[in-house]
Amino acid sequence: MRLGKNFTTMFTVSLLFGFTSYAFASGSDHAFQTSGPNIALKKVASQSSRSEWSTPTDPQGAVDGIKNGNFGFHTNEELNPWWQVDLGANYKLDWVVLNNREDCCSDRARTVQVLVSTDGVNFKKMYEHDGGNFGGVTSGAPLFVALSHSVGRYIRLQLNEVNSFHLDEVEVFGTMSSASPAINKSATQWVPFNGTIPANAVVGGSENGMPMYVGRMAFQGGQHPGKIISGKFCNIGWGGKEYSFDKGFEVLTAPANSLTWVEYTGAVPTNAIFGGFNDEAGREPLYIAKHEYNGGVHCGKLWANACNIGWGGKEIVLNQKIYVLATAPTKFKSTGQKGSYTSWVEKWELPTAGKSAVVFTAVAANDIHIAFSGAAKTLDPMYEIVIGGWGNTKTAVRRKSQGPGIAEKLGGIRKPGVADQYWMMVDKDTKTISAGFGPYVGQNVVIETKDPNFLSNVKYVAFSSWNTPIEFWDVNTYSMEGGQ
């Protein structure tokens, strides 16, 4: 065993129903302990490059749950090669465990650094290895790095030299951060290409009557958006040339009608979809763009006020009429409904019954009504949250539509008549119903209460108003289950 910090004396590992427990004791009187699932398992991974030794499972091989002493991913020999995993949400991070390759060349990981980011663009270095060798599952001596409850979604492992980078398996342990929702089951996601195009893949253009999908590829220290052609190749433009890849790339997926193409007028839309970054040095974000060219419509990356695509072996720079991919606002209007819910037809469904959150934007003067029901209809008992009722003077939680409050609190809408973000959450584990302002679940709480007879079956969400018109949009539902 090798510790990234000076912990000695005691080491305990136990496996029970897929959960791992690590306990470490130092020379002090306290022990640092973490238990729970490996939150990196099966999550989306990426790497700086692919080598001639890479396998079809790169880069997912390091989060597949298989520890055998071989390499789970393998980069080229290059400056500062890296591998990273997207945990899908922000977590309070306890430990990252690096299981080294032990069949050969384990010393190549001697300068490994651990970096953490909440957005995939700005990374903070949390640890730098001392140059010594460490092992893995064969020797029972992996490297344990304490992250001391740092908050992050992206874990990047990077060498601080010119070398090839490879590890066997990477495990991450932590707990869900209250400042960030869990995986957004209704949002866009990048998924590794497995030989077939997902049914909900995003179409980025067409050529000769055939669709081209939005993809991206880690290349030359960056992560570059491009087009997937013939259902199996991801083509990007870089350095004046077109590069084509048949493995190792990702496909953008999204629910139907959740995205739109917005004409680029010199400023990146605030709701633009992040596609990657240009290179390790600049870390400048790249967004997904498309442009007409040579009889087709081709998607690529927005860079320096131009749409860069790969075509005919070259990188083509286009700047006549560019469109940028962005989220599509879908508005639902409620006009003086006196608490009657008519938006069940939208079927906003919670990813995990009884343990999920909904985040949305609304414009209202008073009386935002939200229902959590076990069916896609008003069905008591159910939870009803009213923000800014009684002339925007009170907020309440009820156990039935228009029923008595199980909790009430003075205060209402913080920005009457102005667009604002809200979140509502139900948690069957803590028997809690809560609500607040802003995009981050758990922050700016306006009301929170417990129900001893919690309604664990609530699965659907609907919106209503009382005596004034309200508009709701950007409705997203999130599971609050950790480690999903």
Tab-separated table of C-alpha atoms in Angstrom:
chain	number	residue	atom	x	y	z
A	1	MET	CA	0.000	0.000	0.000
A	2	ARG	CA	1.190	3.506	-0.749
A	3	LEU	CA	-0.476	6.596	0.707
A	4	GLY	CA	-0.502	9.956	-0.988
A	5	LYS	CA	-0.254	11.506	2.466
A	6	ASN	CA	1.520	10.320	5.586
A	7	PHE	CA	-1.091	7.910	6.922
A	8	THR	CA	0.280	4.773	8.581
A	9	THR	CA	-0.451	2.217	11.288
A	10	MET	CA	-3.821	0.789	10.261
A	11	PHE	CA	-5.439	-0.259	6.987
A	12	THR	CA	-8.780	-2.032	6.703
A	13	VAL	CA	-10.699	-3.038	3.611
A	14	SER	CA	-14.096	-4.704	3.589
A	15	LEU	CA	-16.465	-5.490	0.737
A	16	LEU	CA	-20.181	-5.795	1.371
A	17	PHE	CA	-22.899	-5.656	-1.288
A	18	GLY	CA	-20.633	-3.705	-3.662
A	19	PHE	CA	-19.626	-1.098	-1.086
A	20	THR	CA	-16.004	-0.542	-0.102
A	21	SER	CA	-14.816	0.692	3.254
A	22	TYR	CA	-11.349	2.151	3.796
A	23	ALA	CA	-10.043	3.206	7.180
A	24	PHE	CA	-6.703	4.845	7.828
A	25	ALA	CA	-5.124	5.864	11.076
A	26	SER	CA	-2.193	8.219	11.446
A	27	GLY	CA	0.040	8.963	14.354
A	28	SER	CA	-2.646	11.290	15.659
A	29	ASP	CA	-5.637	10.264	17.725
A	30	HIS	CA	-8.131	10.323	14.837
A	31	ALA	CA	-8.727	8.169	11.807
A	32	PHE	CA	-9.835	9.301	8.381
A	33	GLN	CA	-12.525	6.923	7.144
A	34	THR	CA	-14.745	6.673	4.105
A	35	SER	CA	-17.253	4.067	3.064
A	36	GLY	CA	-19.681	3.737	0.195
A	37	PRO	CA	-19.726	2.907	-3.496
A	38	ASN	CA	-16.971	3.599	-5.975
A	39	ILE	CA	-18.576	6.667	-7.578
A	40	ALA	CA	-16.315	6.470	-10.657
A	41	LEU	CA	-17.524	2.986	-11.626
A	42	LYS	CA	-18.918	2.924	-15.194
A	43	LYS	CA	-18.813	6.740	-15.441
A	44	VAL	CA	-17.768	8.486	-18.672
A	45	ALA	CA	-13.991	8.759	-19.049
A	46	SER	CA	-11.703	10.457	-21.571
A	47	GLN	CA	-7.971	10.690	-22.242
A	48	SER	CA	-5.505	12.966	-23.987
A	49	SER	CA	-4.643	10.553	-26.813
A	50	ARG	CA	-4.788	6.962	-27.996
A	51	SER	CA	-1.720	4.868	-28.703
A	52	GLU	CA	-0.981	1.864	-30.878
A	53	TRP	CA	-1.465	-0.246	-27.727
A	54	SER	CA	-4.871	1.228	-26.893
A	55	THR	CA	-7.789	-1.187	-26.846
A	56	PRO	CA	-11.432	-0.621	-27.848
A	57	THR	CA	-12.237	-0.122	-24.155
A	58	ASP	CA	-9.959	2.936	-23.829
A	59	PRO	CA	-10.548	5.094	-21.820
A	60	GLN	CA	-13.420	3.257	-20.058
A	61	GLY	CA	-11.118	0.398	-19.116
A	62	ALA	CA	-9.993	2.276	-16.011
A	63	VAL	CA	-13.542	2.511	-14.589
A	64	ASP	CA	-14.929	-0.877	-15.663
A	65	GLY	CA	-14.516	-2.486	-12.247
A	66	ILE	CA	-11.927	-4.963	-13.518
A	67	LYS	CA	-8.582	-4.971	-11.672
A	68	ASN	CA	-6.133	-7.467	-13.151
A	69	GLY	CA	-2.742	-5.726	-13.190
A	70	ASN	CA	-2.858	-4.904	-16.898
A	71	PHE	CA	-3.545	-1.459	-18.339
A	72	GLY	CA	-7.098	-0.150	-18.582
A	73	PHE	CA	-6.073	2.727	-20.858
A	74	HIS	CA	-2.890	3.731	-22.687
A	75	THR	CA	-1.939	7.147	-24.109
A	76	ASN	CA	0.752	8.067	-26.571
A	77	GLU	CA	4.158	9.195	-25.363
A	78	GLU	CA	3.588	12.943	-25.095
A	79	LEU	CA	3.949	15.960	-22.822
A	80	ASN	CA	1.627	15.802	-19.804
A	81	PRO	CA	-0.632	12.926	-20.951
A	82	TRP	CA	-3.867	12.689	-18.981
A	83	TRP	CA	-6.909	10.577	-18.225
A	84	GLN	CA	-10.069	11.827	-16.531
A	85	VAL	CA	-13.493	10.715	-15.376
A	86	ASP	CA	-16.742	12.686	-15.256
A	87	LEU	CA	-18.612	11.696	-12.089
A	88	GLY	CA	-21.817	13.224	-13.457
A	89	ALA	CA	-22.280	15.623	-10.515
A	90	ASN	CA	-20.310	17.451	-7.866
A	91	TYR	CA	-19.249	15.293	-4.928
A	92	LYS	CA	-17.463	15.906	-1.656
A	93	LEU	CA	-14.413	13.814	-2.492
A	94	ASP	CA	-12.704	11.656	0.116
A	95	TRP	CA	-10.192	9.473	-1.719
A	96	VAL	CA	-8.996	8.505	-5.154
A	97	VAL	CA	-7.317	5.091	-5.440
A	98	LEU	CA	-4.868	4.525	-8.296
A	99	ASN	CA	-4.285	0.873	-9.189
A	100	ASN	CA	-1.123	0.798	-11.267
A	101	ARG	CA	-0.325	-1.468	-14.155
A	102	GLU	CA	1.982	-4.198	-12.838
A	103	ASP	CA	2.725	-6.400	-15.848
A	104	CYS	CA	5.162	-3.785	-17.184
A	105	CYS	CA	6.400	-0.213	-16.917
A	106	SER	CA	4.683	0.753	-13.659
A	107	ASP	CA	7.357	3.432	-13.104
A	108	ARG	CA	5.798	5.556	-15.865
A	109	ALA	CA	3.193	6.785	-13.351
A	110	ARG	CA	5.882	8.218	-11.049
A	111	THR	CA	4.994	11.880	-11.729
A	112	VAL	CA	1.224	11.482	-11.610
A	113	GLN	CA	-0.804	14.471	-10.436
A	114	VAL	CA	-4.417	14.491	-9.239
A	115	LEU	CA	-6.518	17.460	-10.374
A	116	VAL	CA	-10.143	18.254	-9.524
A	117	SER	CA	-12.680	20.458	-11.326
A	118	THR	CA	-16.343	21.347	-10.951
A	119	ASP	CA	-16.797	22.417	-14.608
A	120	GLY	CA	-14.293	20.402	-16.675
A	121	VAL	CA	-12.419	23.569	-17.648
A	122	ASN	CA	-10.771	24.963	-14.511
A	123	PHE	CA	-8.770	22.351	-12.599
A	124	LYS	CA	-7.094	22.573	-9.195
A	125	LYS	CA	-4.053	20.404	-8.449
A	126	MET	CA	-4.700	18.418	-5.277
A	127	TYR	CA	-1.705	16.082	-5.257
A	128	GLU	CA	1.632	15.468	-6.997
A	129	HIS	CA	3.441	12.166	-6.583
A	130	ASP	CA	6.980	12.102	-5.270
A	131	GLY	CA	8.530	10.076	-8.090
A	132	GLY	CA	8.426	6.755	-6.283
A	133	ASN	CA	6.881	3.608	-7.669
A	134	PHE	CA	3.506	2.300	-6.515
A	135	GLY	CA	1.607	-0.862	-7.278
A	136	GLY	CA	-1.896	-2.141	-7.759
A	137	VAL	CA	-4.110	-5.140	-7.216
A	138	THR	CA	-1.361	-7.744	-7.774
A	139	SER	CA	0.959	-6.388	-5.102
A	140	GLY	CA	-1.802	-5.002	-2.922
A	141	ALA	CA	-0.025	-1.647	-2.927
A	142	PRO	CA	-2.104	0.922	-4.865
A	143	LEU	CA	-1.709	4.646	-4.337
A	144	PHE	CA	-4.297	6.243	-2.018
A	145	VAL	CA	-4.680	10.011	-2.325
A	146	ALA	CA	-6.742	11.890	0.282
A	147	LEU	CA	-8.861	14.677	-1.224
A	148	SER	CA	-10.124	16.043	2.122
A	149	HIS	CA	-13.756	16.636	1.068
A	150	SER	CA	-12.806	18.825	-1.892
A	151	VAL	CA	-15.845	19.400	-4.119
A	152	GLY	CA	-15.561	18.289	-7.721
A	153	ARG	CA	-17.181	16.500	-10.632
A	154	TYR	CA	-14.148	15.826	-12.829
A	155	ILE	CA	-11.071	13.902	-11.627
A	156	ARG	CA	-8.062	14.262	-13.888
A	157	LEU	CA	-4.865	12.226	-13.544
A	158	GLN	CA	-1.924	13.724	-15.419
A	159	LEU	CA	1.798	13.071	-15.721
A	160	ASN	CA	4.219	15.935	-15.164
A	161	GLU	CA	6.659	14.915	-17.910
A	162	VAL	CA	6.944	13.482	-21.412
A	163	ASN	CA	5.898	9.842	-21.177
A	164	SER	CA	3.163	7.326	-21.914
A	165	PHE	CA	0.437	7.110	-19.292
A	166	HIS	CA	-1.431	3.979	-18.285
A	167	LEU	CA	-3.130	2.601	-15.191
A	168	ASP	CA	-5.167	-0.490	-14.425
A	169	GLU	CA	-8.179	0.914	-12.534
A	170	VAL	CA	-9.165	4.173	-10.834
A	171	GLU	CA	-11.608	4.279	-7.910
A	172	VAL	CA	-13.124	7.407	-6.367
A	173	PHE	CA	-14.957	7.663	-3.045
A	174	GLY	CA	-17.061	10.513	-1.738
A	175	THR	CA	-20.559	11.725	-0.985
A	176	MET	CA	-23.012	13.836	-2.957
A	177	SER	CA	-22.414	17.561	-2.572
A	178	SER	CA	-25.527	19.479	-1.526
A	179	ALA	CA	-24.384	22.304	-3.793
A	180	SER	CA	-24.949	20.223	-6.899
A	181	PRO	CA	-27.667	17.890	-8.093
A	182	ALA	CA	-26.943	14.354	-9.163
A	183	ILE	CA	-26.959	13.116	-12.704
A	184	ASN	CA	-29.464	15.038	-14.761
A	185	LYS	CA	-31.486	12.270	-16.360
A	186	SER	CA	-33.090	14.716	-18.788
A	187	ALA	CA	-29.984	16.695	-19.766
A	188	THR	CA	-27.435	16.322	-22.550
A	189	GLN	CA	-24.791	13.668	-21.990
A	190	TRP	CA	-21.628	12.606	-23.767
A	191	VAL	CA	-21.481	8.825	-24.023
A	192	PRO	CA	-18.620	6.637	-25.318
A	193	PHE	CA	-19.158	5.263	-28.819
A	194	ASN	CA	-19.727	1.501	-28.584
A	195	GLY	CA	-20.172	0.686	-32.250
A	196	THR	CA	-23.740	1.954	-32.665
A	197	ILE	CA	-25.315	5.404	-32.628
A	198	PRO	CA	-27.639	5.888	-29.608
A	199	ALA	CA	-31.309	6.471	-30.380
A	200	ASN	CA	-31.171	9.914	-28.743
A	201	ALA	CA	-27.960	11.029	-30.459
A	202	VAL	CA	-27.967	14.694	-31.511
A	203	VAL	CA	-28.058	15.293	-35.272
A	204	GLY	CA	-25.514	17.923	-36.267
A	205	GLY	CA	-25.990	18.059	-40.018
A	206	SER	CA	-26.329	15.993	-43.180
A	207	GLU	CA	-24.558	15.210	-46.431
A	208	ASN	CA	-25.954	13.406	-49.458
A	209	GLY	CA	-29.180	12.819	-47.559
A	210	MET	CA	-27.429	11.036	-44.684
A	211	PRO	CA	-27.457	12.420	-41.111
A	212	MET	CA	-24.271	13.360	-39.313
A	213	TYR	CA	-24.223	13.295	-35.526
A	214	VAL	CA	-22.408	15.456	-32.992
A	215	GLY	CA	-19.297	13.821	-31.590
A	216	ARG	CA	-16.042	14.787	-29.926
A	217	MET	CA	-12.567	13.334	-29.636
A	218	ALA	CA	-9.631	13.834	-27.264
A	219	PHE	CA	-6.729	14.846	-29.501
A	220	GLN	CA	-3.428	16.711	-29.105
A	221	GLY	CA	-4.104	17.675	-25.513
A	222	GLY	CA	-7.593	18.989	-26.211
A	223	GLN	CA	-11.120	17.728	-26.642
A	224	HIS	CA	-12.548	18.676	-30.028
A	225	PRO	CA	-16.176	18.632	-31.227
A	226	GLY	CA	-16.731	17.193	-34.696
A	227	LYS	CA	-19.115	15.170	-36.837
A	228	ILE	CA	-19.873	11.457	-36.825
A	229	ILE	CA	-20.241	10.185	-40.383
A	230	SER	CA	-21.397	6.812	-41.721
A	231	GLY	CA	-22.443	5.957	-38.167
A	232	LYS	CA	-18.908	4.960	-37.202
A	233	PHE	CA	-16.279	7.672	-37.794
A	234	CYS	CA	-15.723	10.889	-35.855
A	235	ASN	CA	-14.043	13.525	-38.023
A	236	ILE	CA	-12.548	16.696	-36.585
A	237	GLY	CA	-10.549	19.594	-37.954
A	238	TRP	CA	-7.231	20.436	-36.315
A	239	GLY	CA	-4.053	22.167	-37.415
A	240	GLY	CA	-5.259	22.647	-40.989
A	241	LYS	CA	-6.057	18.956	-41.482
A	242	GLU	CA	-9.024	16.624	-41.113
A	243	TYR	CA	-8.562	13.689	-38.744
A	244	SER	CA	-10.840	10.655	-38.650
A	245	PHE	CA	-11.265	8.231	-35.728
A	246	ASP	CA	-13.115	4.934	-35.570
A	247	LYS	CA	-12.902	4.442	-31.790
A	248	GLY	CA	-12.305	6.329	-28.565
A	249	PHE	CA	-14.714	9.160	-29.346
A	250	GLU	CA	-17.939	10.264	-27.651
A	251	VAL	CA	-21.462	10.882	-28.952
A	252	LEU	CA	-23.679	13.724	-27.716
A	253	THR	CA	-27.118	12.558	-26.591
A	254	ALA	CA	-30.148	14.572	-25.470
A	255	PRO	CA	-33.926	14.214	-25.093
A	256	ALA	CA	-36.013	15.084	-28.154
A	257	ASN	CA	-36.690	18.809	-28.640
A	258	SER	CA	-34.413	19.793	-25.732
A	259	LEU	CA	-31.779	21.495	-27.920
A	260	THR	CA	-31.858	24.134	-30.628
A	261	TRP	CA	-29.457	25.787	-33.090
A	262	VAL	CA	-28.984	29.519	-32.473
A	263	GLU	CA	-27.440	31.853	-35.042
A	264	TYR	CA	-24.042	33.092	-33.873
A	265	THR	CA	-23.811	36.899	-33.766
A	266	GLY	CA	-20.378	37.316	-32.187
A	267	ALA	CA	-21.213	36.287	-28.619
A	268	VAL	CA	-21.564	32.721	-27.359
A	269	PRO	CA	-25.141	32.177	-26.092
A	270	THR	CA	-25.339	31.680	-22.326
A	271	ASN	CA	-27.168	28.398	-22.914
A	272	ALA	CA	-24.642	27.064	-25.464
A	273	ILE	CA	-23.618	23.404	-25.104
A	274	PHE	CA	-20.011	22.983	-23.952
A	275	GLY	CA	-18.169	20.729	-26.362
A	276	GLY	CA	-14.598	20.580	-25.123
A	277	PHE	CA	-11.433	22.679	-25.010
A	278	ASN	CA	-8.674	23.604	-27.418
A	279	ASP	CA	-5.536	22.299	-25.686
A	280	GLU	CA	-4.006	21.672	-22.309
A	281	ALA	CA	-2.114	24.970	-22.259
A	282	GLY	CA	-4.999	27.315	-23.020
A	283	ARG	CA	-7.940	25.277	-21.727
A	284	GLU	CA	-10.197	27.576	-23.731
A	285	PRO	CA	-13.723	26.153	-24.092
A	286	LEU	CA	-14.991	24.971	-27.467
A	287	TYR	CA	-18.666	25.027	-28.339
A	288	ILE	CA	-20.552	23.013	-30.951
A	289	ALA	CA	-21.262	24.817	-34.209
A	290	LYS	CA	-22.519	23.968	-37.693
A	291	HIS	CA	-22.244	25.584	-41.108
A	292	GLU	CA	-23.342	24.904	-44.673
A	293	TYR	CA	-20.516	23.750	-46.933
A	294	ASN	CA	-20.296	22.129	-50.350
A	295	GLY	CA	-23.940	21.079	-50.490
A	296	GLY	CA	-24.122	19.728	-46.947
A	297	VAL	CA	-24.421	20.961	-43.360
A	298	HIS	CA	-21.419	20.054	-41.213
A	299	CYS	CA	-20.925	20.308	-37.458
A	300	GLY	CA	-17.634	21.150	-35.808
A	301	LYS	CA	-16.289	23.557	-33.222
A	302	LEU	CA	-16.737	27.258	-32.655
A	303	TRP	CA	-13.267	28.744	-32.467
A	304	ALA	CA	-12.077	32.346	-32.995
A	305	ASN	CA	-15.477	33.489	-34.324
A	306	ALA	CA	-15.520	30.752	-36.946
A	307	CYS	CA	-16.908	27.260	-37.401
A	308	ASN	CA	-14.043	24.831	-37.952
A	309	ILE	CA	-14.928	21.516	-39.592
A	310	GLY	CA	-13.059	18.624	-41.128
A	311	TRP	CA	-13.775	18.016	-44.818
A	312	GLY	CA	-11.844	16.476	-47.706
A	313	GLY	CA	-8.734	15.896	-45.615
A	314	LYS	CA	-8.504	19.536	-44.574
A	315	GLU	CA	-9.649	21.734	-41.720
A	316	ILE	CA	-12.141	24.172	-43.218
A	317	VAL	CA	-12.721	27.529	-41.506
A	318	LEU	CA	-16.203	28.971	-42.153
A	319	ASN	CA	-17.595	32.282	-40.917
A	320	GLN	CA	-20.561	33.276	-43.077
A	321	LYS	CA	-23.607	31.966	-41.217
A	322	ILE	CA	-22.742	29.987	-38.105
A	323	TYR	CA	-25.206	28.230	-35.819
A	324	VAL	CA	-24.352	27.214	-32.243
A	325	LEU	CA	-26.000	24.342	-30.377
A	326	ALA	CA	-27.850	25.455	-27.236
A	327	THR	CA	-30.562	24.296	-24.862
A	328	ALA	CA	-34.085	25.038	-26.029
A	329	PRO	CA	-36.336	26.854	-23.564
A	330	THR	CA	-39.765	25.241	-23.380
A	331	LYS	CA	-42.264	27.484	-21.631
A	332	PHE	CA	-45.432	26.426	-19.840
A	333	LYS	CA	-47.928	29.137	-19.013
A	334	SER	CA	-50.284	29.009	-16.059
A	335	THR	CA	-52.913	31.763	-15.908
A	336	GLY	CA	-54.947	32.182	-12.725
A	337	GLN	CA	-55.620	28.473	-12.232
A	338	LYS	CA	-56.599	28.711	-8.552
A	339	GLY	CA	-54.241	25.853	-7.782
A	340	SER	CA	-55.605	23.510	-10.450
A	341	TYR	CA	-52.835	21.492	-12.116
A	342	THR	CA	-53.210	21.184	-15.890
A	343	SER	CA	-49.541	20.579	-16.707
A	344	TRP	CA	-49.655	16.834	-15.957
A	345	VAL	CA	-49.778	16.352	-19.738
A	346	GLU	CA	-46.141	17.446	-19.859
A	347	LYS	CA	-45.268	14.343	-17.777
A	348	TRP	CA	-42.260	15.771	-15.978
A	349	GLU	CA	-41.077	12.575	-14.299
A	350	LEU	CA	-38.622	12.232	-11.414
A	351	PRO	CA	-35.670	9.906	-12.146
A	352	THR	CA	-35.886	8.305	-8.674
A	353	ALA	CA	-39.279	8.096	-6.962
A	354	GLY	CA	-39.205	9.860	-3.605
A	355	LYS	CA	-35.573	10.985	-3.939
A	356	SER	CA	-35.213	13.557	-6.679
A	357	ALA	CA	-35.194	17.268	-7.369
A	358	VAL	CA	-36.653	19.575	-9.991
A	359	VAL	CA	-34.891	22.781	-11.046
A	360	PHE	CA	-36.695	25.348	-13.180
A	361	THR	CA	-36.976	28.990	-14.136
A	362	ALA	CA	-40.154	30.996	-13.592
A	363	VAL	CA	-41.570	34.500	-13.795
A	364	ALA	CA	-44.224	35.148	-11.169
A	365	ALA	CA	-45.541	37.892	-8.932
A	366	ASN	CA	-46.850	35.412	-6.359
A	367	ASP	CA	-48.204	31.885	-5.836
A	368	ILE	CA	-45.872	29.421	-7.537
A	369	HIS	CA	-47.539	26.032	-6.952
A	370	ILE	CA	-45.625	22.764	-7.469
A	371	ALA	CA	-47.079	19.291	-6.994
A	372	PHE	CA	-45.215	16.008	-6.406
A	373	SER	CA	-47.593	13.094	-7.051
A	374	GLY	CA	-47.454	9.327	-7.333
A	375	ALA	CA	-49.233	9.513	-10.697
A	376	ALA	CA	-49.339	11.967	-13.598
A	377	LYS	CA	-52.428	13.599	-12.114
A	378	THR	CA	-53.675	15.316	-8.970
A	379	LEU	CA	-53.879	12.352	-6.615
A	380	ASP	CA	-53.975	12.873	-2.863
A	381	PRO	CA	-52.045	12.317	-0.733
A	382	MET	CA	-49.315	14.224	-2.550
A	383	TYR	CA	-46.897	17.035	-1.754
A	384	GLU	CA	-47.744	20.587	-2.750
A	385	ILE	CA	-45.234	23.397	-2.336
A	386	VAL	CA	-46.504	26.977	-2.557
A	387	ILE	CA	-43.922	29.776	-2.809
A	388	GLY	CA	-45.190	33.307	-2.329
A	389	GLY	CA	-48.774	32.497	-1.466
A	390	TRP	CA	-51.146	34.822	0.357
A	391	GLY	CA	-50.032	37.846	-1.644
A	392	ASN	CA	-46.363	36.780	-1.689
A	393	THR	CA	-46.150	36.766	2.113
A	394	LYS	CA	-45.831	33.056	2.938
A	395	THR	CA	-44.383	29.775	1.668
A	396	ALA	CA	-45.883	26.417	2.602
A	397	VAL	CA	-45.617	22.646	2.196
A	398	ARG	CA	-48.861	20.653	2.078
A	399	ARG	CA	-49.687	16.940	2.010
A	400	LYS	CA	-52.659	17.317	-0.321
A	401	SER	CA	-53.833	19.736	-2.994
A	402	GLN	CA	-55.130	22.877	-1.269
A	403	GLY	CA	-54.834	21.059	2.048
A	404	PRO	CA	-53.574	22.326	5.414
A	405	GLY	CA	-49.891	23.127	5.617
A	406	ILE	CA	-47.517	20.712	7.345
A	407	ALA	CA	-45.012	23.578	7.362
A	408	GLU	CA	-45.300	27.319	6.751
A	409	LYS	CA	-42.744	30.102	6.692
A	410	LEU	CA	-42.924	33.856	6.201
A	411	GLY	CA	-41.490	35.062	2.905
A	412	GLY	CA	-42.137	34.438	-0.748
A	413	ILE	CA	-40.753	35.072	-4.215
A	414	ARG	CA	-37.506	37.015	-3.978
A	415	LYS	CA	-37.794	38.659	-7.421
A	416	PRO	CA	-41.497	39.276	-8.140
A	417	GLY	CA	-42.158	39.659	-11.865
A	418	VAL	CA	-38.560	38.802	-12.817
A	419	ALA	CA	-37.195	35.503	-14.171
A	420	ASP	CA	-35.560	33.533	-11.374
A	421	GLN	CA	-34.440	29.960	-10.781
A	422	TYR	CA	-35.970	27.628	-8.209
A	423	TRP	CA	-35.365	24.117	-6.935
A	424	MET	CA	-37.636	21.679	-5.085
A	425	MET	CA	-36.523	18.360	-3.580
A	426	VAL	CA	-38.049	15.283	-1.977
A	427	ASP	CA	-35.809	12.857	-0.067
A	428	LYS	CA	-37.316	9.600	1.189
A	429	ASP	CA	-34.127	8.698	3.073
A	430	THR	CA	-34.293	11.748	5.329
A	431	LYS	CA	-38.098	12.132	4.972
A	432	THR	CA	-37.501	15.735	3.910
A	433	ILE	CA	-39.312	18.108	1.548
A	434	SER	CA	-37.424	21.311	0.739
A	435	ALA	CA	-37.318	24.216	-1.693
A	436	GLY	CA	-35.103	27.174	-2.456
A	437	PHE	CA	-33.802	29.703	-4.949
A	438	GLY	CA	-31.090	29.301	-7.577
A	439	PRO	CA	-29.764	26.441	-9.726
A	440	TYR	CA	-28.043	24.500	-6.931
A	441	VAL	CA	-30.076	22.077	-4.853
A	442	GLY	CA	-29.528	22.691	-1.149
A	443	GLN	CA	-28.522	26.350	-1.417
A	444	ASN	CA	-30.667	29.405	-0.564
A	445	VAL	CA	-33.242	27.253	1.232
A	446	VAL	CA	-36.614	28.977	1.623
A	447	ILE	CA	-38.454	26.115	3.360
A	448	GLU	CA	-37.587	22.648	4.648
A	449	THR	CA	-39.650	20.187	6.661
A	450	LYS	CA	-39.831	16.499	7.537
A	451	ASP	CA	-42.807	14.182	7.115
A	452	PRO	CA	-42.772	11.131	9.435
A	453	ASN	CA	-45.139	9.389	7.016
A	454	PHE	CA	-43.149	10.318	3.935
A	455	LEU	CA	-44.744	9.695	0.516
A	456	SER	CA	-41.992	7.599	-1.041
A	457	ASN	CA	-43.975	6.949	-4.222
A	458	VAL	CA	-44.028	10.537	-5.543
A	459	LYS	CA	-42.826	10.326	-9.123
A	460	TYR	CA	-44.319	13.180	-11.198
A	461	VAL	CA	-44.157	16.986	-11.065
A	462	ALA	CA	-46.676	19.606	-12.204
A	463	PHE	CA	-46.997	23.401	-11.957
A	464	SER	CA	-49.849	25.753	-11.255
A	465	SER	CA	-50.684	29.309	-10.158
A	466	TRP	CA	-53.426	31.082	-8.185
A	467	ASN	CA	-54.629	34.468	-9.391
A	468	THR	CA	-51.785	35.749	-11.601
A	469	PRO	CA	-50.153	34.444	-14.800
A	470	ILE	CA	-46.883	32.499	-14.400
A	471	GLU	CA	-44.415	31.169	-16.971
A	472	PHE	CA	-42.241	28.106	-16.256
A	473	TRP	CA	-39.350	26.875	-18.411
A	474	ASP	CA	-35.954	25.119	-18.354
A	475	VAL	CA	-37.529	22.344	-16.288
A	476	ASN	CA	-34.938	19.693	-15.379
A	477	THR	CA	-35.326	16.721	-13.055
A	478	TYR	CA	-32.443	15.165	-11.129
A	479	SER	CA	-31.903	12.001	-9.146
A	480	MET	CA	-30.420	12.619	-5.710
A	481	GLU	CA	-29.182	9.069	-5.343
A	482	GLY	CA	-25.412	9.031	-4.813
A	483	GLY	CA	-23.187	6.764	-6.896
A	484	GLN	CA	-25.656	6.249	-9.712
